[in-house]
Coordinates of N, CA and C in Angstrom, one line a residue:
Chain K
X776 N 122.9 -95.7 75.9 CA 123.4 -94.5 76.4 C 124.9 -94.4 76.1
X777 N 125.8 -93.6 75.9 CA 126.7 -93.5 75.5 C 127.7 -93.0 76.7
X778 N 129.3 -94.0 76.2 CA 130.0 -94.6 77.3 C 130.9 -93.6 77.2
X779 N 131.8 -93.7 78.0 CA 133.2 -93.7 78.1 C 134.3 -94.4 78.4
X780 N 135.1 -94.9 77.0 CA 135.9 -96.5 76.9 C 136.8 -95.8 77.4
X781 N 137.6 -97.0 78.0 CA 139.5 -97.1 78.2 C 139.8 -98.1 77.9
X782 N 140.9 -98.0 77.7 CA 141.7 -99.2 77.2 C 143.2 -99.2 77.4
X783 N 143.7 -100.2 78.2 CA 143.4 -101.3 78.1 C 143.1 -101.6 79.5
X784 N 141.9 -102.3 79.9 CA 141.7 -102.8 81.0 C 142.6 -103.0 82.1
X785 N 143.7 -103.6 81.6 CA 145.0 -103.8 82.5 C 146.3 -103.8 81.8
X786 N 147.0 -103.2 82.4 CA 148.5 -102.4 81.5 C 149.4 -102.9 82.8
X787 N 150.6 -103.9 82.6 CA 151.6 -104.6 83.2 C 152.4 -103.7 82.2
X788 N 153.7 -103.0 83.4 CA 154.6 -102.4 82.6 C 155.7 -102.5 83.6
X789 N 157.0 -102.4 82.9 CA 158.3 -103.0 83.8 C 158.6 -101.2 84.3
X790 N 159.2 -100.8 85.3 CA 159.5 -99.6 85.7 C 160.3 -99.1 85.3
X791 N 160.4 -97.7 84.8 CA 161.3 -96.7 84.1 C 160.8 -96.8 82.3
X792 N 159.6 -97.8 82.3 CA 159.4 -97.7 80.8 C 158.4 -96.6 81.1
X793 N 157.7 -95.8 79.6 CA 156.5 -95.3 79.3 C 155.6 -96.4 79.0
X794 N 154.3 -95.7 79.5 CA 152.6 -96.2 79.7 C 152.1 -95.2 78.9
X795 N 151.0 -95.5 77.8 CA 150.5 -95.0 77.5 C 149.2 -95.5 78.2
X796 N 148.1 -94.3 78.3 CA 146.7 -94.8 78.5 C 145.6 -94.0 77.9
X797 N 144.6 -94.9 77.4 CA 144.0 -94.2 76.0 C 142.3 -94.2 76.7
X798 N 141.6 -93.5 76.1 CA 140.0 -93.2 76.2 C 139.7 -92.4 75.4
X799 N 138.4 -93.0 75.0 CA 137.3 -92.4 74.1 C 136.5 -91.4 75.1
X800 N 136.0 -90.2 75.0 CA 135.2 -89.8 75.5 C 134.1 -89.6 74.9
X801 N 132.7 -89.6 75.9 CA 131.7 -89.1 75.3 C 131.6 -88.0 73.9
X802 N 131.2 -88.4 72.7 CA 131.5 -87.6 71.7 C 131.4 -85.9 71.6
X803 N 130.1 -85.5 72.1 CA 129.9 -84.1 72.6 C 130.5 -83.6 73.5
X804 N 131.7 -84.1 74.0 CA 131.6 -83.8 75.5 C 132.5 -82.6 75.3
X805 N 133.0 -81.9 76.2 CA 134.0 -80.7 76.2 C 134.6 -80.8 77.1
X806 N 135.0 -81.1 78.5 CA 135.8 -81.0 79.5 C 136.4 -82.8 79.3
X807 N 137.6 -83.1 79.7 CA 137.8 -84.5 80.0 C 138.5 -84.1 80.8
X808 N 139.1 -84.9 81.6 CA 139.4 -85.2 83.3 C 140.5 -87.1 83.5
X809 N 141.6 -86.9 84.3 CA 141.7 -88.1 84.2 C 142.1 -88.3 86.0
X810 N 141.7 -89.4 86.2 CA 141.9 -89.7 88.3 C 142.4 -90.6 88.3
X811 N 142.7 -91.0 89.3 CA 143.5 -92.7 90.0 C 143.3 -92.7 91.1
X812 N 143.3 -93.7 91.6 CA 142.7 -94.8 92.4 C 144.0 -95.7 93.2
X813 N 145.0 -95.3 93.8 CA 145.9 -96.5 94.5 C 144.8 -97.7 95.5
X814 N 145.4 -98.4 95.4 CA 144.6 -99.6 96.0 C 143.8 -99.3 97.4
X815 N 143.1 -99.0 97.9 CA 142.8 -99.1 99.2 C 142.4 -97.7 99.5
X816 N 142.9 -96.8 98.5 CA 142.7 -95.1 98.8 C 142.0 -94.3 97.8
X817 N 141.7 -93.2 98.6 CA 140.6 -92.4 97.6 C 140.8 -92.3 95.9
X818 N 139.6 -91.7 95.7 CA 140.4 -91.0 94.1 C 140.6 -90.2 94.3
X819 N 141.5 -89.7 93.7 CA 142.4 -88.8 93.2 C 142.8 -87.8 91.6
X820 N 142.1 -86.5 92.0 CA 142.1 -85.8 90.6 C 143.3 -85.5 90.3
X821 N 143.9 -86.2 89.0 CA 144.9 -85.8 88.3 C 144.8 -84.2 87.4
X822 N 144.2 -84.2 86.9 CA 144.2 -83.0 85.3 C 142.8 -83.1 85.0
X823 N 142.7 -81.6 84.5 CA 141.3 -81.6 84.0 C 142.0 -80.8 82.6
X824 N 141.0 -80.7 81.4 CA 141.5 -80.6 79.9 C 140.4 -79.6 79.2
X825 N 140.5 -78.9 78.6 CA 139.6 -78.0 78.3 C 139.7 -77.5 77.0
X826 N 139.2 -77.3 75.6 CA 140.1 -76.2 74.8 C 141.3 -76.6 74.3
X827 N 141.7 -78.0 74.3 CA 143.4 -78.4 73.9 C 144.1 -77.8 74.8
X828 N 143.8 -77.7 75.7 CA 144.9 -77.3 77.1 C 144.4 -78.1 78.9
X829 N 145.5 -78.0 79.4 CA 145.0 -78.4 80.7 C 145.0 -77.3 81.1
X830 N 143.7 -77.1 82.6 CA 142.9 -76.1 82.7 C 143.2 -76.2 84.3
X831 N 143.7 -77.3 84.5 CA 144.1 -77.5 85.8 C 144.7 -78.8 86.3
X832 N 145.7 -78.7 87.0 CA 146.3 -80.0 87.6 C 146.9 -80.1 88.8
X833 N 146.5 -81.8 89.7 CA 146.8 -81.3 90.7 C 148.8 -82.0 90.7
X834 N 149.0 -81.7 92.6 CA 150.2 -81.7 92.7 C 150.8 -83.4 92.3
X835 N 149.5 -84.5 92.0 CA 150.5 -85.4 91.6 C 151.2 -85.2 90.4
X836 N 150.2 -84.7 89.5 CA 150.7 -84.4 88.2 C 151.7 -83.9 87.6
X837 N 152.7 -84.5 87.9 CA 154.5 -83.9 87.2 C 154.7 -83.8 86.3
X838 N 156.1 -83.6 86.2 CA 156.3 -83.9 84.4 C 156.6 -84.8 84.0
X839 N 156.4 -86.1 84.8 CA 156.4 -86.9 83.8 C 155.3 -87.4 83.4
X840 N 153.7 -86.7 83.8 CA 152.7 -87.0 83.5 C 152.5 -86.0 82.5
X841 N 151.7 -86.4 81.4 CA 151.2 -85.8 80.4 C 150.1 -86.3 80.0
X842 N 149.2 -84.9 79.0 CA 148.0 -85.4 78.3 C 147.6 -85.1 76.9
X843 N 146.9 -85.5 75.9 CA 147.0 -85.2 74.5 C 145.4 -85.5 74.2
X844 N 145.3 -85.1 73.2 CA 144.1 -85.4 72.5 C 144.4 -84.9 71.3
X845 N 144.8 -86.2 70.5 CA 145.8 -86.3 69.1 C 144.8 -85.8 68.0
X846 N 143.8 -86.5 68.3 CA 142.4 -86.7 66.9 C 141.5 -86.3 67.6
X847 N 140.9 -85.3 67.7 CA 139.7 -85.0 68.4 C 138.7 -86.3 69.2
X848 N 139.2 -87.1 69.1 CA 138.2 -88.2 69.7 C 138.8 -89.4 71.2
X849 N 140.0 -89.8 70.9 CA 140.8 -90.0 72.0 C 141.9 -88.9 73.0
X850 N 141.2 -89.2 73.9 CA 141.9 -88.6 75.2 C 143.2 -89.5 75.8
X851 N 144.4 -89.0 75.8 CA 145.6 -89.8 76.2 C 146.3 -89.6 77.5
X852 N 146.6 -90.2 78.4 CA 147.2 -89.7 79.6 C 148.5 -90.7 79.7
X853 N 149.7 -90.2 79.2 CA 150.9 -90.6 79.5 C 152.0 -90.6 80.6
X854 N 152.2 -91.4 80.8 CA 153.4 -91.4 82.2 C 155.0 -92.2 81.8
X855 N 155.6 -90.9 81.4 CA 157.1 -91.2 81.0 C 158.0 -92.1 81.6
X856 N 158.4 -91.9 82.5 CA 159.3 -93.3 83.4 C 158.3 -93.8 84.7
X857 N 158.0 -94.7 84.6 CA 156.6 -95.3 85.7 C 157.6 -95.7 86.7
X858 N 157.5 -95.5 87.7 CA 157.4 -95.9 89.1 C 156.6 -96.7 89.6
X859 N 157.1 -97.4 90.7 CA 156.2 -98.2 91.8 C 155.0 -97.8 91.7
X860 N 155.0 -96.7 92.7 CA 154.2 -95.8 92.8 C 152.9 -95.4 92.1
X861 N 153.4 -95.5 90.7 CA 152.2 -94.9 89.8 C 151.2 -96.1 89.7
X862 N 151.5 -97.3 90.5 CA 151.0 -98.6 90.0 C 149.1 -98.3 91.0
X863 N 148.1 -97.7 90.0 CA 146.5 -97.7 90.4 C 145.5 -97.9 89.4
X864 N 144.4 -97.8 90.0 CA 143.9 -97.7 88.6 C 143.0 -96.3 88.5
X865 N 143.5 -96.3 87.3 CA 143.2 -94.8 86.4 C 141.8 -94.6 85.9
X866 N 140.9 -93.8 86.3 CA 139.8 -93.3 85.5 C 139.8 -91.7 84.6
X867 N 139.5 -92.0 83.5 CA 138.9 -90.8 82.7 C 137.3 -90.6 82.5
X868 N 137.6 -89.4 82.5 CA 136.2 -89.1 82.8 C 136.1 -87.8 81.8
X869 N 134.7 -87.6 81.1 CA 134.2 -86.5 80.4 C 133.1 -86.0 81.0
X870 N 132.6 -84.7 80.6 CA 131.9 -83.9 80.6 C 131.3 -82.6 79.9
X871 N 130.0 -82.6 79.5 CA 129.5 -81.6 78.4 C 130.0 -80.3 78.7
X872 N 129.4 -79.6 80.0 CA 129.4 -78.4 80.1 C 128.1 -78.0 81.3
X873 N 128.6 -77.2 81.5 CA 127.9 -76.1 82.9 C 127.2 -77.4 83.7
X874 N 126.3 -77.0 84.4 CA 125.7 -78.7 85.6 C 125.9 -79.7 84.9
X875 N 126.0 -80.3 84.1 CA 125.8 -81.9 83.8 C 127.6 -82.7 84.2
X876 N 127.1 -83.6 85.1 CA 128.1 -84.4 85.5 C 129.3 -84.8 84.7
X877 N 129.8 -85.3 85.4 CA 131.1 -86.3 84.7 C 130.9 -88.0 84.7
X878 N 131.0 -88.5 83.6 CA 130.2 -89.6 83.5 C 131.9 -90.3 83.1
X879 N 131.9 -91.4 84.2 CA 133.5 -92.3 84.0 C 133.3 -93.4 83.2
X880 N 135.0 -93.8 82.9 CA 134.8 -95.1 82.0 C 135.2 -95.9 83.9
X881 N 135.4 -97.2 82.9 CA 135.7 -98.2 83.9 C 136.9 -98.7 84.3
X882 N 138.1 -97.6 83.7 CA 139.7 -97.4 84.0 C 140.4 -98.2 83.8
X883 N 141.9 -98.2 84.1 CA 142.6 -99.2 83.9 C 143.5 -99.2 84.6
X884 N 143.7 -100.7 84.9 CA 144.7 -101.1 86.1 C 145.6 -101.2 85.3
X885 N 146.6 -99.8 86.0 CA 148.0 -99.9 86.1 C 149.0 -100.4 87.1
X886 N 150.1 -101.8 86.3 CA 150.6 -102.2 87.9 C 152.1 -102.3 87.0
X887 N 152.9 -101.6 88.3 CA 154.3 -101.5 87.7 C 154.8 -102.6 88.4
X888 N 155.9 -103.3 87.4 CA 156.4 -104.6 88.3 C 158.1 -104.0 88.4
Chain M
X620 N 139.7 -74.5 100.6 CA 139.5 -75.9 100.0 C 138.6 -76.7 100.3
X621 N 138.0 -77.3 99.5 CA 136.6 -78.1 100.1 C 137.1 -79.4 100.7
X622 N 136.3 -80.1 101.1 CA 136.9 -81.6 101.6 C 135.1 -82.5 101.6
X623 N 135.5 -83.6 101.6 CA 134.1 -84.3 102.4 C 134.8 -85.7 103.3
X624 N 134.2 -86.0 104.4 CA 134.2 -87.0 105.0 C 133.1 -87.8 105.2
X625 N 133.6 -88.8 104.6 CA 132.5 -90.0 105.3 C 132.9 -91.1 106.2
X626 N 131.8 -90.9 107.1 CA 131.9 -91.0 108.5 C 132.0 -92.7 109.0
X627 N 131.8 -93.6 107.7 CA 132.1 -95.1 107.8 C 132.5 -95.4 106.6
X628 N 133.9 -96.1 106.9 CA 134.7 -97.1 105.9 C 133.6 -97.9 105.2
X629 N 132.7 -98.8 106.4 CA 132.1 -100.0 106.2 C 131.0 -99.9 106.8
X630 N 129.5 -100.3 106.1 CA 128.5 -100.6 106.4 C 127.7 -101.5 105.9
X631 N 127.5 -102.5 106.8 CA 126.5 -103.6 106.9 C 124.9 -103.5 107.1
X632 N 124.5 -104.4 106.4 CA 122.8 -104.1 106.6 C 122.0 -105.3 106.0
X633 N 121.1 -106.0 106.4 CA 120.7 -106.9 106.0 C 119.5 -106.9 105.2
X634 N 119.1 -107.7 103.9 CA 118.5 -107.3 102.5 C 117.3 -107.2 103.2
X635 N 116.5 -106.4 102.6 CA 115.2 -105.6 103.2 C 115.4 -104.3 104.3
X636 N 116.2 -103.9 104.9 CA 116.1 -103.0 105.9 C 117.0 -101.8 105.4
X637 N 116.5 -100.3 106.1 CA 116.8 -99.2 105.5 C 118.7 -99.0 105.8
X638 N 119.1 -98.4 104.8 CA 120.5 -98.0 104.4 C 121.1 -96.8 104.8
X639 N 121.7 -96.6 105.4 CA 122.6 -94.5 105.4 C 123.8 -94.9 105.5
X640 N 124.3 -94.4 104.6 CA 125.6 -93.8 104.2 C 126.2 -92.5 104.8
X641 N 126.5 -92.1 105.7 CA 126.7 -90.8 106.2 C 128.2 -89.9 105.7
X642 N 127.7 -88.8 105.3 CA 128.8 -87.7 104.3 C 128.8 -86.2 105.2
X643 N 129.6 -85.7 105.6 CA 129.8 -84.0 105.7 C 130.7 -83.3 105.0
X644 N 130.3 -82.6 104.7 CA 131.4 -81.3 104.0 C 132.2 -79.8 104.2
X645 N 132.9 -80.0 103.7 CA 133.1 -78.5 103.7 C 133.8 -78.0 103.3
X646 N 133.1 -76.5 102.8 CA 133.0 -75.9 101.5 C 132.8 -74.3 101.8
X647 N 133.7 -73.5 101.1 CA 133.8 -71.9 101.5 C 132.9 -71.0 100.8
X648 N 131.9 -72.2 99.9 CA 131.0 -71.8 99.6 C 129.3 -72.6 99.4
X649 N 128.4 -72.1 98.7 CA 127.6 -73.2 98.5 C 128.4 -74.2 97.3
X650 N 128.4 -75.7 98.2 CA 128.9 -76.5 97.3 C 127.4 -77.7 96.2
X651 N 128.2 -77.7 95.3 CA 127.9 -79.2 94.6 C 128.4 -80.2 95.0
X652 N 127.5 -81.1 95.2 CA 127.3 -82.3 95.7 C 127.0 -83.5 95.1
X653 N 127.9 -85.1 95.1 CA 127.3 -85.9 94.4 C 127.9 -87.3 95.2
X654 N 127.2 -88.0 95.0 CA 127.3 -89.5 95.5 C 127.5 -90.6 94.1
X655 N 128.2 -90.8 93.5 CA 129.1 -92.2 93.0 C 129.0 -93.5 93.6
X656 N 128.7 -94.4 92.7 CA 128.9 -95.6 93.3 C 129.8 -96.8 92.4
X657 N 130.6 -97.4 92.9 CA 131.3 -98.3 91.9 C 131.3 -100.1 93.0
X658 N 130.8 -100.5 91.4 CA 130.6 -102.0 91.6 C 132.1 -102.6 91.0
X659 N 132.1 -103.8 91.7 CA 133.8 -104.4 91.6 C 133.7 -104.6 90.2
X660 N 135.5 -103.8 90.0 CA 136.1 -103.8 88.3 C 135.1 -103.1 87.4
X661 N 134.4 -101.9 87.9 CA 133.7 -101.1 87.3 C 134.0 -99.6 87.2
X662 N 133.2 -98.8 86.7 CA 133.7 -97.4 86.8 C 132.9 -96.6 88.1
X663 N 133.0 -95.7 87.9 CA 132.2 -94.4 89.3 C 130.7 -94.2 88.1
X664 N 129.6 -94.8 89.0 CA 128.3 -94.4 88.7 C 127.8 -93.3 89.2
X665 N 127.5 -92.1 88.7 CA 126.7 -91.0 89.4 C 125.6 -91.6 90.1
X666 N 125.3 -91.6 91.1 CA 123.8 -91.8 91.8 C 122.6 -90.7 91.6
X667 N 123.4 -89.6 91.9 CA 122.1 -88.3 92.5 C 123.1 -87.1 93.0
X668 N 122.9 -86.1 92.0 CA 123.6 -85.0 92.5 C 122.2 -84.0 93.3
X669 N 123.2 -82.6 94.3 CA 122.7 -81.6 94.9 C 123.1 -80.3 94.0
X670 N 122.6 -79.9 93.6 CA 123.7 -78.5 93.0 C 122.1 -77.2 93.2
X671 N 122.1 -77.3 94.2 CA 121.7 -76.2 95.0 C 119.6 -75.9 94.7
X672 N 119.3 -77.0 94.2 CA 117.9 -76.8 93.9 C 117.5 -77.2 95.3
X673 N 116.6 -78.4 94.8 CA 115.7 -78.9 95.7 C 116.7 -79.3 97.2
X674 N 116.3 -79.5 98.4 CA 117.2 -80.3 99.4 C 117.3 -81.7 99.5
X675 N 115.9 -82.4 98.9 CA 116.1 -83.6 99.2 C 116.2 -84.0 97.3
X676 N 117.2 -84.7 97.5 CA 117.6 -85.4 95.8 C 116.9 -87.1 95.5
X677 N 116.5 -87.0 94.6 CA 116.2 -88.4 94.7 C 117.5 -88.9 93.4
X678 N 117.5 -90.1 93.2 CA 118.6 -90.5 92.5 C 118.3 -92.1 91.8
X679 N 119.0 -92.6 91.5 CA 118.6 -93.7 90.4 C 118.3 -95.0 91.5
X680 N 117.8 -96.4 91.0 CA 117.7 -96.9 92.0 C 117.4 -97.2 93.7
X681 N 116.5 -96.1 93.8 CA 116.1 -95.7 95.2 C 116.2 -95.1 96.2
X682 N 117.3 -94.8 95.9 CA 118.8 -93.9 96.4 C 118.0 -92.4 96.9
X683 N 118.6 -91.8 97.6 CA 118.0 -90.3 97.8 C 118.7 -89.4 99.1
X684 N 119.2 -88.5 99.0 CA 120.0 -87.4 100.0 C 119.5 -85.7 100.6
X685 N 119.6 -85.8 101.4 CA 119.2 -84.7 101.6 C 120.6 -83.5 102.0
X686 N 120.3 -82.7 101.6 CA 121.4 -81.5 101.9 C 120.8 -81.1 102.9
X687 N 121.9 -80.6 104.0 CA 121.1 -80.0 105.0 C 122.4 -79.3 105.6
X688 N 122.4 -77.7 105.2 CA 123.2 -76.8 105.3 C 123.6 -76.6 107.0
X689 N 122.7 -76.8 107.9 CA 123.1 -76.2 109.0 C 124.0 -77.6 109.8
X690 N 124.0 -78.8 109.2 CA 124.9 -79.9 109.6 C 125.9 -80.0 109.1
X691 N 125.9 -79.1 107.7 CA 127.0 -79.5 106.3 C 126.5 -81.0 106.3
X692 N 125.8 -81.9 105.4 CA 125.8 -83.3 105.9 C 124.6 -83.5 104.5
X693 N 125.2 -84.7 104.0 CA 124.7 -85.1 103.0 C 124.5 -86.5 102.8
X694 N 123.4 -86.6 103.8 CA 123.6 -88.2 104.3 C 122.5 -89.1 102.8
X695 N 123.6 -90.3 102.7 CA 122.5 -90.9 101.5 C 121.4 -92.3 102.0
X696 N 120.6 -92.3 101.9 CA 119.7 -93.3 102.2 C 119.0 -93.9 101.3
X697 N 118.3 -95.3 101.6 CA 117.6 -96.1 100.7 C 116.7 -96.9 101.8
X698 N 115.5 -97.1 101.6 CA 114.4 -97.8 102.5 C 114.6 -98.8 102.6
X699 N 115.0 -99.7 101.2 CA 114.8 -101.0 101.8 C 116.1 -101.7 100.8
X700 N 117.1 -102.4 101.2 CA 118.3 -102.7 100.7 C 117.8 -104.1 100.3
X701 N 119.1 -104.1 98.6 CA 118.8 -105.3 98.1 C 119.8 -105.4 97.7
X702 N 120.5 -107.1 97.5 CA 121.9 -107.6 97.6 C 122.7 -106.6 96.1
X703 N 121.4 -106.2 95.2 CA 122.8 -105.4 94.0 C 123.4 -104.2 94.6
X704 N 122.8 -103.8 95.7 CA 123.3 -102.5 96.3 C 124.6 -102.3 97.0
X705 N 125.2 -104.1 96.7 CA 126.5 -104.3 97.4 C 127.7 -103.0 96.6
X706 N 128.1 -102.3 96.8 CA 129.5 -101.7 96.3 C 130.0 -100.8 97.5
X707 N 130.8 -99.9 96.5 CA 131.8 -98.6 97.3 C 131.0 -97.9 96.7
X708 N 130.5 -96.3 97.8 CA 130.3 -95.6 97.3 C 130.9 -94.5 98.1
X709 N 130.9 -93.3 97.0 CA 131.5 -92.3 97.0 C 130.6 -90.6 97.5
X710 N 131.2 -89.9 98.1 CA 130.5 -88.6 98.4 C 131.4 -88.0 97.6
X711 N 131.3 -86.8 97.0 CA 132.0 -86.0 96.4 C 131.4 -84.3 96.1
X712 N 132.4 -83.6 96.9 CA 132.2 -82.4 96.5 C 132.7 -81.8 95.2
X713 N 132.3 -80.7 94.5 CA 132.8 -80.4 93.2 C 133.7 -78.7 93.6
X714 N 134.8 -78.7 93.2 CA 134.8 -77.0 93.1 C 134.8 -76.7 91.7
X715 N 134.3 -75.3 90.9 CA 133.9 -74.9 89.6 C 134.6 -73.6 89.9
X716 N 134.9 -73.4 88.1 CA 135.5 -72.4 87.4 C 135.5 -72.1 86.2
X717 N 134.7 -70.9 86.1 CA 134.5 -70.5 84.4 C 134.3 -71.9 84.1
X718 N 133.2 -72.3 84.3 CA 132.7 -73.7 83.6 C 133.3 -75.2 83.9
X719 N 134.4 -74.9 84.2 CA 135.4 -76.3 84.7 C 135.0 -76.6 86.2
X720 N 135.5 -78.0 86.4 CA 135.1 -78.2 87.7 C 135.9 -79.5 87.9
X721 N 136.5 -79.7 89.6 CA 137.2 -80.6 89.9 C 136.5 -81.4 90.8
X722 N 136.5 -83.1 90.8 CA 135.7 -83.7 91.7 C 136.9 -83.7 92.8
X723 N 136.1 -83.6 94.4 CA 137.0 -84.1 95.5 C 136.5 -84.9 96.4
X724 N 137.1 -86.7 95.9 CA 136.0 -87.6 96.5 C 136.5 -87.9 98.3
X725 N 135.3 -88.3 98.5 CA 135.9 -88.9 100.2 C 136.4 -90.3 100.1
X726 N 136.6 -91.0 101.5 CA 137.3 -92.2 101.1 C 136.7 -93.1 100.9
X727 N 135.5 -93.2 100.6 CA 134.3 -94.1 100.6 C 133.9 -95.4 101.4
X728 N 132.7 -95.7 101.1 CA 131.9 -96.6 102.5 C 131.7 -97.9 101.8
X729 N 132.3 -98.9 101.9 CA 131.7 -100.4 101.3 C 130.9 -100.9 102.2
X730 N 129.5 -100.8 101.5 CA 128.6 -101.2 101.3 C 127.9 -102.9 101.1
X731 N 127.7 -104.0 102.5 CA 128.2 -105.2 102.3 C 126.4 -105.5 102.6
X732 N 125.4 -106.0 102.0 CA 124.4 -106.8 102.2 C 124.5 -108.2 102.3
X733 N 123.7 -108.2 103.4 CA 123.4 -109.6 104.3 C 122.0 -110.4 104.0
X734 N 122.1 -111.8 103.3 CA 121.3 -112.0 102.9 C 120.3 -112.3 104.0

């Protein structure tokens, strides 16, 4: 059955640097989505992606969050100067279209030191 | 704005005996509904969505929920529990638009089997 990869499993980054974080999405898919996870607390929807645009984002999502989809096949969610704070872990997630779910990768722990 | 709560952090149950997970929602309209489950250092498994057919859902691994509008309450159950059933699982409402759609999960219930 076909996945949805991230990489890199675990991303150690010193604070005030850029994080990049990368995923494959299901190939057919049309919507991608990316969430986080702080330790101990819900998930949390960051951005949803549609069409080469975000289609919606919530209020964590600042500017120093961003998202790309360079090559039609990786989905990118970047965070310009990382904070404490941003230190969770991150899932992306795709989806075809109309009822059919969002099927997640297995995310990556982000920890700012 | 929709929301869901579930109604225990933590639930215990020992291998062989029935399971509930208890979820309510609410939603300014008929909502979609789904239950996720994540095993340690894993991703969010869909279990069994509701999206407005049948009431009672059956779902993968035994798993099964019933919608029941007049409680808002989308409690998940399983008959008879077995130690892989250990994880976090999740209730999640969806809100949609023009085709898009946002998950909004609750804080989820870990799920601890007793041998």
């Amino acid at each position: 059955e076909p996945e949805v990869t991230q990489t890199p499993s675990h991303q150690v980054t010193q604070m005030g640097q850029e994080v990049i974080l990368r995923c494959v999405p299901i190939s057919n898919h049309l919507y991608f989505y990316w969430y986080r996870q702080i330790l101990g607390q819900k998930v949390e929807f960051l951005v949803s992606f549609y069409n080469n645009e975000i289609s919606e984002k919530s209020e964590i999502f600042d500017d120093q969050f961003s998202v790309e989809r360079p090559d039609g096949s990786n989905f990118t969610l970047k965070i310009r100067s990382t904070k404490l704070e941003d230190s969770a872990m991150y899932f992306c997630a795709s989806r075809y279209r109309g009822e059919q779910p969002q099927h997640f990768g297995d995310g990556t722990r982000l920890s700012i030191l | 704005a929709q929301s869901v709560t579930q109604l225990d952090s933590h639930v215990s149950v020992s291998e062989g005996t029935p399971v509930l997970l208890r979820c309510n929602y609410s939603s300014s309209y008929s909502p979609s509904l789904f239950w996720y489950v994540q095993h340690p250092n894993k991703g969010l498994q869909l279990l069994l969505k509701y999206t407005s057919a049948a009431t009672l859902v059956k779902g993968i691994n035994g798993f099964e929920a019933e919608f029941k509008k007049s409680e808002t309450s989308f409690h998940l159950t399983k008959p008879s529990a077995h130690m892989s059933d250990a994880a976090e699982y999740f209730c999640v409402v969806t809100q949609q638009w023009f085709g898009n759609e946002k998950l909004t999960f609750g804080t989820g219930t870990r799920l601890t089997i007793i041998p």
